[in-house]
Amino acid sequence: MLTIKYDIKEFVRRYDLADIYRGSRRSDGMAVGRKVVHNFLTPMEEIQELERMEDAPLLDKFFDKKDEYAVIVLKSFPESAEGVVSPSGDVAVDGSC
């Protein structure tokens, strides 16, 4: 499902809890960032927080693989991941990392 909807173009950065990739949504070419979270308890907490936000500006979709990984796809991925992703791998909705 993930590879059908999104093209992953390049690896951006590895963090302790996640890897970040640059990509695009196939349906309209919108730039996205793909965050693959390694520790399963952490991504589920992050996904729950993102779900609580109405019209979360960066969240496009998340995929729960029911194993040790979760994938979160973010909209409007900037040229630099530092504006959205903190050094610990947390994602800031307002770009304030």
mmCIF file of N, CA and C in Angstrom:
data_model
loop_
_atom_site.group_PDB
_atom_site.id
_atom_site.type_symbol
_atom_site.label_atom_id
_atom_site.label_comp_id
_atom_site.label_asym_id
_atom_site.label_seq_id
_atom_site.Cartn_x
_atom_site.Cartn_y
_atom_site.Cartn_z
ATOM 1 N N MET A 1 0.818 -1.195 0.000
ATOM 2 C CA MET A 1 0.000 0.000 0.000
ATOM 3 C C MET A 1 0.866 1.265 0.000
ATOM 4 N N LEU A 2 1.882 1.308 0.843
ATOM 5 C CA LEU A 2 2.728 2.493 0.935
ATOM 6 C C LEU A 2 3.459 2.756 -0.368
ATOM 7 N N THR A 3 4.046 1.726 -0.972
ATOM 8 C CA THR A 3 4.803 1.922 -2.203
ATOM 9 C C THR A 3 3.907 2.183 -3.400
ATOM 10 N N ILE A 4 2.627 1.857 -3.321
ATOM 11 C CA ILE A 4 1.691 2.152 -4.402
ATOM 12 C C ILE A 4 1.335 3.635 -4.402
ATOM 13 N N LYS A 5 1.181 4.250 -3.226
ATOM 14 C CA LYS A 5 0.745 5.642 -3.121
ATOM 15 C C LYS A 5 1.883 6.651 -3.109
ATOM 16 N N TYR A 6 3.101 6.231 -2.736
ATOM 17 C CA TYR A 6 4.208 7.171 -2.548
ATOM 18 C C TYR A 6 5.477 6.675 -3.217
ATOM 19 N N ASP A 7 6.227 7.603 -3.818
ATOM 20 C CA ASP A 7 7.566 7.321 -4.318
ATOM 21 C C ASP A 7 8.553 7.836 -3.282
ATOM 22 N N ILE A 8 9.505 7.019 -2.904
ATOM 23 C CA ILE A 8 10.543 7.442 -1.977
ATOM 24 C C ILE A 8 11.784 7.755 -2.808
ATOM 25 N N LYS A 9 12.266 8.996 -2.731
ATOM 26 C CA LYS A 9 13.342 9.449 -3.601
ATOM 27 C C LYS A 9 14.725 9.326 -2.990
ATOM 28 N N GLU A 10 14.855 9.641 -1.691
ATOM 29 C CA GLU A 10 16.187 9.575 -1.098
ATOM 30 C C GLU A 10 16.137 9.499 0.420
ATOM 31 N N PHE A 11 17.163 8.898 0.970
ATOM 32 C CA PHE A 11 17.355 8.864 2.416
ATOM 33 C C PHE A 11 17.830 10.246 2.842
ATOM 34 N N VAL A 12 17.259 10.785 3.934
ATOM 35 C CA VAL A 12 17.641 12.109 4.415
ATOM 36 C C VAL A 12 18.530 12.010 5.651
ATOM 37 N N ARG A 13 18.049 11.300 6.663
ATOM 38 C CA ARG A 13 18.799 11.265 7.920
ATOM 39 C C ARG A 13 18.332 10.117 8.805
ATOM 40 N N ARG A 14 19.257 9.576 9.604
ATOM 41 C CA ARG A 14 18.931 8.538 10.581
ATOM 42 C C ARG A 14 18.981 9.157 11.972
ATOM 43 N N TYR A 15 17.942 8.904 12.754
ATOM 44 C CA TYR A 15 17.866 9.329 14.149
ATOM 45 C C TYR A 15 17.830 8.079 15.019
ATOM 46 N N ASP A 16 17.935 8.263 16.327
ATOM 47 C CA ASP A 16 17.901 7.115 17.239
ATOM 48 C C ASP A 16 16.628 6.294 17.085
ATOM 49 N N LEU A 17 15.496 6.959 16.921
ATOM 50 C CA LEU A 17 14.206 6.268 16.888
ATOM 51 C C LEU A 17 13.612 6.117 15.496
ATOM 52 N N ALA A 18 14.164 6.799 14.486
ATOM 53 C CA ALA A 18 13.519 6.776 13.172
ATOM 54 C C ALA A 18 14.501 7.130 12.060
ATOM 55 N N ASP A 19 14.142 6.740 10.833
ATOM 56 C CA ASP A 19 14.847 7.152 9.624
ATOM 57 C C ASP A 19 13.907 8.054 8.835
ATOM 58 N N ILE A 20 14.465 9.100 8.199
ATOM 59 C CA ILE A 20 13.677 10.060 7.429
ATOM 60 C C ILE A 20 14.062 9.937 5.955
ATOM 61 N N TYR A 21 13.042 9.891 5.090
ATOM 62 C CA TYR A 21 13.233 9.813 3.644
ATOM 63 C C TYR A 21 12.432 10.918 2.964
ATOM 64 N N ARG A 22 12.926 11.433 1.848
ATOM 65 C CA ARG A 22 12.207 12.406 1.024
ATOM 66 C C ARG A 22 11.482 11.633 -0.072
ATOM 67 N N GLY A 23 10.260 12.070 -0.405
ATOM 68 C CA GLY A 23 9.507 11.387 -1.445
ATOM 69 C C GLY A 23 8.397 12.251 -1.998
ATOM 70 N N SER A 24 7.463 11.621 -2.714
ATOM 71 C CA SER A 24 6.314 12.345 -3.265
ATOM 72 C C SER A 24 5.103 11.420 -3.315
ATOM 73 N N ARG A 25 3.927 12.036 -3.262
ATOM 74 C CA ARG A 25 2.682 11.279 -3.383
ATOM 75 C C ARG A 25 2.411 11.108 -4.871
ATOM 76 N N ARG A 26 2.194 9.886 -5.319
ATOM 77 C CA ARG A 26 2.023 9.596 -6.748
ATOM 78 C C ARG A 26 0.788 10.248 -7.359
ATOM 79 N N SER A 27 -0.283 10.387 -6.600
ATOM 80 C CA SER A 27 -1.536 10.898 -7.164
ATOM 81 C C SER A 27 -1.424 12.337 -7.655
ATOM 82 N N ASP A 28 -0.601 13.162 -6.995
ATOM 83 C CA ASP A 28 -0.518 14.566 -7.393
ATOM 84 C C ASP A 28 0.893 15.145 -7.347
ATOM 85 N N GLY A 29 1.892 14.314 -7.022
ATOM 86 C CA GLY A 29 3.271 14.778 -6.985
ATOM 87 C C GLY A 29 3.649 15.609 -5.771
ATOM 88 N N MET A 30 2.742 15.728 -4.780
ATOM 89 C CA MET A 30 3.025 16.528 -3.599
ATOM 90 C C MET A 30 4.248 15.971 -2.865
ATOM 91 N N ALA A 31 5.165 16.852 -2.473
ATOM 92 C CA ALA A 31 6.352 16.437 -1.729
ATOM 93 C C ALA A 31 5.951 15.943 -0.347
ATOM 94 N N VAL A 32 6.548 14.836 0.070
ATOM 95 C CA VAL A 32 6.287 14.278 1.402
ATOM 96 C C VAL A 32 7.603 13.832 2.020
ATOM 97 N N GLY A 33 7.574 13.678 3.320
ATOM 98 C CA GLY A 33 8.673 13.046 4.042
ATOM 99 C C GLY A 33 8.142 11.762 4.638
ATOM 100 N N ARG A 34 8.934 10.726 4.617
ATOM 101 C CA ARG A 34 8.533 9.438 5.189
ATOM 102 C C ARG A 34 9.392 9.193 6.420
ATOM 103 N N LYS A 35 8.732 9.013 7.547
ATOM 104 C CA LYS A 35 9.431 8.746 8.805
ATOM 105 C C LYS A 35 9.146 7.302 9.186
ATOM 106 N N VAL A 36 10.178 6.478 9.225
ATOM 107 C CA VAL A 36 10.042 5.082 9.622
ATOM 108 C C VAL A 36 10.547 4.986 11.058
ATOM 109 N N VAL A 37 9.631 4.724 11.990
ATOM 110 C CA VAL A 37 9.951 4.698 13.410
ATOM 111 C C VAL A 37 10.293 3.269 13.812
ATOM 112 N N HIS A 38 11.413 3.084 14.522
ATOM 113 C CA HIS A 38 11.907 1.750 14.858
ATOM 114 C C HIS A 38 11.279 1.152 16.108
ATOM 115 N N ASN A 39 11.123 1.924 17.151
ATOM 116 C CA ASN A 39 10.589 1.425 18.422
ATOM 117 C C ASN A 39 9.075 1.491 18.369
ATOM 118 N N PHE A 40 8.388 0.350 18.452
ATOM 119 C CA PHE A 40 6.945 0.310 18.202
ATOM 120 C C PHE A 40 6.114 1.093 19.208
ATOM 121 N N LEU A 41 6.506 1.178 20.474
ATOM 122 C CA LEU A 41 5.716 1.934 21.449
ATOM 123 C C LEU A 41 5.765 3.427 21.165
ATOM 124 N N THR A 42 6.904 3.933 20.767
ATOM 125 C CA THR A 42 7.048 5.352 20.476
ATOM 126 C C THR A 42 6.195 5.794 19.286
ATOM 127 N N PRO A 43 6.212 5.089 18.120
ATOM 128 C CA PRO A 43 5.395 5.556 17.005
ATOM 129 C C PRO A 43 3.904 5.535 17.298
ATOM 130 N N MET A 44 3.438 4.557 18.068
ATOM 131 C CA MET A 44 2.007 4.518 18.353
ATOM 132 C C MET A 44 1.600 5.730 19.183
ATOM 133 N N GLU A 45 2.445 6.145 20.118
ATOM 134 C CA GLU A 45 2.159 7.350 20.897
ATOM 135 C C GLU A 45 2.182 8.578 19.994
ATOM 136 N N GLU A 46 3.148 8.643 19.089
ATOM 137 C CA GLU A 46 3.243 9.775 18.173
ATOM 138 C C GLU A 46 2.029 9.823 17.239
ATOM 139 N N ILE A 47 1.621 8.675 16.723
ATOM 140 C CA ILE A 47 0.454 8.606 15.842
ATOM 141 C C ILE A 47 -0.802 9.047 16.577
ATOM 142 N N GLN A 48 -0.963 8.627 17.828
ATOM 143 C CA GLN A 48 -2.133 9.040 18.613
ATOM 144 C C GLN A 48 -2.161 10.550 18.786
ATOM 145 N N GLU A 49 -1.004 11.167 19.023
ATOM 146 C CA GLU A 49 -0.948 12.625 19.152
ATOM 147 C C GLU A 49 -1.318 13.295 17.831
ATOM 148 N N LEU A 50 -0.799 12.784 16.722
ATOM 149 C CA LEU A 50 -1.110 13.366 15.416
ATOM 150 C C LEU A 50 -2.590 13.219 15.077
ATOM 151 N N GLU A 51 -3.205 12.095 15.475
ATOM 152 C CA GLU A 51 -4.627 11.880 15.200
ATOM 153 C C GLU A 51 -5.509 12.866 15.962
ATOM 154 N N ARG A 52 -5.046 13.330 17.116
ATOM 155 C CA ARG A 52 -5.839 14.261 17.935
ATOM 156 C C ARG A 52 -5.941 15.643 17.305
ATOM 157 N N MET A 53 -5.015 15.978 16.434
ATOM 158 C CA MET A 53 -5.008 17.301 15.813
ATOM 159 C C MET A 53 -5.966 17.330 14.630
ATOM 160 N N GLU A 54 -6.851 18.299 14.626
ATOM 161 C CA GLU A 54 -7.739 18.492 13.479
ATOM 162 C C GLU A 54 -6.937 19.139 12.353
ATOM 163 N N ASP A 55 -7.068 18.633 11.167
ATOM 164 C CA ASP A 55 -6.383 19.190 10.002
ATOM 165 C C ASP A 55 -4.890 19.372 10.243
ATOM 166 N N ALA A 56 -4.236 18.358 10.782
ATOM 167 C CA ALA A 56 -2.794 18.438 11.023
ATOM 168 C C ALA A 56 -2.099 18.806 9.713
ATOM 169 N N PRO A 57 -1.408 19.947 9.660
ATOM 170 C CA PRO A 57 -0.864 20.437 8.394
ATOM 171 C C PRO A 57 0.226 19.565 7.785
ATOM 172 N N LEU A 58 0.915 18.779 8.583
ATOM 173 C CA LEU A 58 1.998 17.972 8.033
ATOM 174 C C LEU A 58 1.641 16.517 7.820
ATOM 175 N N LEU A 59 0.624 16.005 8.508
ATOM 176 C CA LEU A 59 0.304 14.582 8.431
ATOM 177 C C LEU A 59 -0.492 14.271 7.173
ATOM 178 N N ASP A 60 0.011 13.362 6.351
ATOM 179 C CA ASP A 60 -0.734 12.906 5.181
ATOM 180 C C ASP A 60 -1.345 11.543 5.468
ATOM 181 N N LYS A 61 -0.589 10.621 6.021
ATOM 182 C CA LYS A 61 -1.071 9.262 6.264
ATOM 183 C C LYS A 61 -0.090 8.555 7.183
ATOM 184 N N PHE A 62 -0.600 7.604 7.947
ATOM 185 C CA PHE A 62 0.319 6.736 8.675
ATOM 186 C C PHE A 62 -0.062 5.297 8.396
ATOM 187 N N PHE A 63 0.921 4.414 8.493
ATOM 188 C CA PHE A 63 0.736 3.001 8.218
ATOM 189 C C PHE A 63 1.249 2.221 9.408
ATOM 190 N N ASP A 64 0.402 1.414 10.001
ATOM 191 C CA ASP A 64 0.763 0.574 11.136
ATOM 192 C C ASP A 64 0.987 -0.826 10.594
ATOM 193 N N LYS A 65 2.203 -1.286 10.610
ATOM 194 C CA LYS A 65 2.533 -2.588 10.038
ATOM 195 C C LYS A 65 2.369 -3.731 11.026
ATOM 196 N N LYS A 66 1.955 -3.431 12.271
ATOM 197 C CA LYS A 66 1.737 -4.455 13.298
ATOM 198 C C LYS A 66 2.998 -5.267 13.587
ATOM 199 N N ASP A 67 4.149 -4.656 13.423
ATOM 200 C CA ASP A 67 5.398 -5.282 13.843
ATOM 201 C C ASP A 67 6.237 -4.217 14.536
ATOM 202 N N GLU A 68 7.553 -4.261 14.400
ATOM 203 C CA GLU A 68 8.340 -3.295 15.148
ATOM 204 C C GLU A 68 8.515 -1.955 14.445
ATOM 205 N N TYR A 69 7.848 -1.730 13.311
ATOM 206 C CA TYR A 69 7.967 -0.472 12.593
ATOM 207 C C TYR A 69 6.599 0.163 12.382
ATOM 208 N N ALA A 70 6.583 1.476 12.327
ATOM 209 C CA ALA A 70 5.410 2.229 11.888
ATOM 210 C C ALA A 70 5.927 3.266 10.906
ATOM 211 N N VAL A 71 5.120 3.619 9.930
ATOM 212 C CA VAL A 71 5.517 4.589 8.919
ATOM 213 C C VAL A 71 4.558 5.763 8.984
ATOM 214 N N ILE A 72 5.105 6.972 9.041
ATOM 215 C CA ILE A 72 4.309 8.197 9.066
ATOM 216 C C ILE A 72 4.711 9.003 7.840
ATOM 217 N N VAL A 73 3.744 9.420 7.025
ATOM 218 C CA VAL A 73 4.025 10.210 5.828
ATOM 219 C C VAL A 73 3.595 11.640 6.106
ATOM 220 N N LEU A 74 4.520 12.594 5.900
ATOM 221 C CA LEU A 74 4.280 13.998 6.202
ATOM 222 C C LEU A 74 4.201 14.821 4.928
ATOM 223 N N LYS A 75 3.292 15.794 4.899
ATOM 224 C CA LYS A 75 3.131 16.688 3.754
ATOM 225 C C LYS A 75 4.215 17.761 3.728
ATOM 226 N N SER A 76 4.380 18.375 2.565
ATOM 227 C CA SER A 76 5.202 19.571 2.385
ATOM 228 C C SER A 76 6.567 19.451 3.033
ATOM 229 N N PHE A 77 7.287 18.421 2.693
ATOM 230 C CA PHE A 77 8.614 18.209 3.259
ATOM 231 C C PHE A 77 9.544 19.307 2.767
ATOM 232 N N PRO A 78 10.172 20.064 3.685
ATOM 233 C CA PRO A 78 11.039 21.170 3.275
ATOM 234 C C PRO A 78 12.364 20.671 2.712
ATOM 235 N N GLU A 79 13.127 21.577 2.156
ATOM 236 C CA GLU A 79 14.443 21.223 1.632
ATOM 237 C C GLU A 79 15.345 20.671 2.727
ATOM 238 N N SER A 80 15.174 21.162 3.960
ATOM 239 C CA SER A 80 15.982 20.704 5.083
ATOM 240 C C SER A 80 15.090 20.074 6.135
ATOM 241 N N ALA A 81 15.413 18.870 6.560
ATOM 242 C CA ALA A 81 14.624 18.192 7.592
ATOM 243 C C ALA A 81 14.754 18.877 8.942
ATOM 244 N N GLU A 82 15.795 19.679 9.150
ATOM 245 C CA GLU A 82 15.995 20.314 10.443
ATOM 246 C C GLU A 82 14.845 21.240 10.820
ATOM 247 N N GLY A 83 14.106 21.776 9.854
ATOM 248 C CA GLY A 83 12.987 22.661 10.147
ATOM 249 C C GLY A 83 11.766 21.939 10.676
ATOM 250 N N VAL A 84 11.706 20.633 10.504
ATOM 251 C CA VAL A 84 10.534 19.863 10.904
ATOM 252 C C VAL A 84 10.869 18.786 11.924
ATOM 253 N N VAL A 85 12.053 18.209 11.828
ATOM 254 C CA VAL A 85 12.413 17.078 12.676
ATOM 255 C C VAL A 85 13.514 17.492 13.644
ATOM 256 N N SER A 86 13.283 17.284 14.932
ATOM 257 C CA SER A 86 14.283 17.625 15.947
ATOM 258 C C SER A 86 15.407 16.590 15.934
ATOM 259 N N PRO A 87 16.544 16.892 16.564
ATOM 260 C CA PRO A 87 17.642 15.922 16.611
ATOM 261 C C PRO A 87 17.249 14.583 17.239
ATOM 262 N N SER A 88 16.230 14.573 18.099
ATOM 263 C CA SER A 88 15.785 13.316 18.711
ATOM 264 C C SER A 88 14.842 12.537 17.807
ATOM 265 N N GLY A 89 14.425 13.137 16.669
ATOM 266 C CA GLY A 89 13.528 12.454 15.747
ATOM 267 C C GLY A 89 12.077 12.847 15.892
ATOM 268 N N ASP A 90 11.755 13.769 16.824
ATOM 269 C CA ASP A 90 10.378 14.228 16.984
ATOM 270 C C ASP A 90 10.004 15.149 15.838
ATOM 271 N N VAL A 91 8.728 15.132 15.442
ATOM 272 C CA VAL A 91 8.241 15.968 14.355
ATOM 273 C C VAL A 91 7.469 17.138 14.942
ATOM 274 N N ALA A 92 7.828 18.364 14.544
ATOM 275 C CA ALA A 92 7.119 19.555 14.999
ATOM 276 C C ALA A 92 6.076 19.926 13.961
ATOM 277 N N VAL A 93 4.837 20.070 14.369
ATOM 278 C CA VAL A 93 3.754 20.405 13.446
ATOM 279 C C VAL A 93 3.915 21.815 12.912
ATOM 280 N N ASP A 94 4.418 22.732 13.729
ATOM 281 C CA ASP A 94 4.547 24.122 13.302
ATOM 282 C C ASP A 94 5.925 24.441 12.740
ATOM 283 N N GLY A 95 6.769 23.433 12.588
ATOM 284 C CA GLY A 95 8.101 23.642 12.041
ATOM 285 C C GLY A 95 9.066 24.273 13.020
ATOM 286 N N SER A 96 8.812 24.185 14.316
ATOM 287 C CA SER A 96 9.607 24.889 15.324
ATOM 288 C C SER A 96 10.672 24.023 15.973
ATOM 289 N N CYS A 97 11.301 23.147 15.224
ATOM 290 C CA CYS A 97 12.363 22.314 15.817
ATOM 291 C C CYS A 97 13.662 23.081 15.844
#
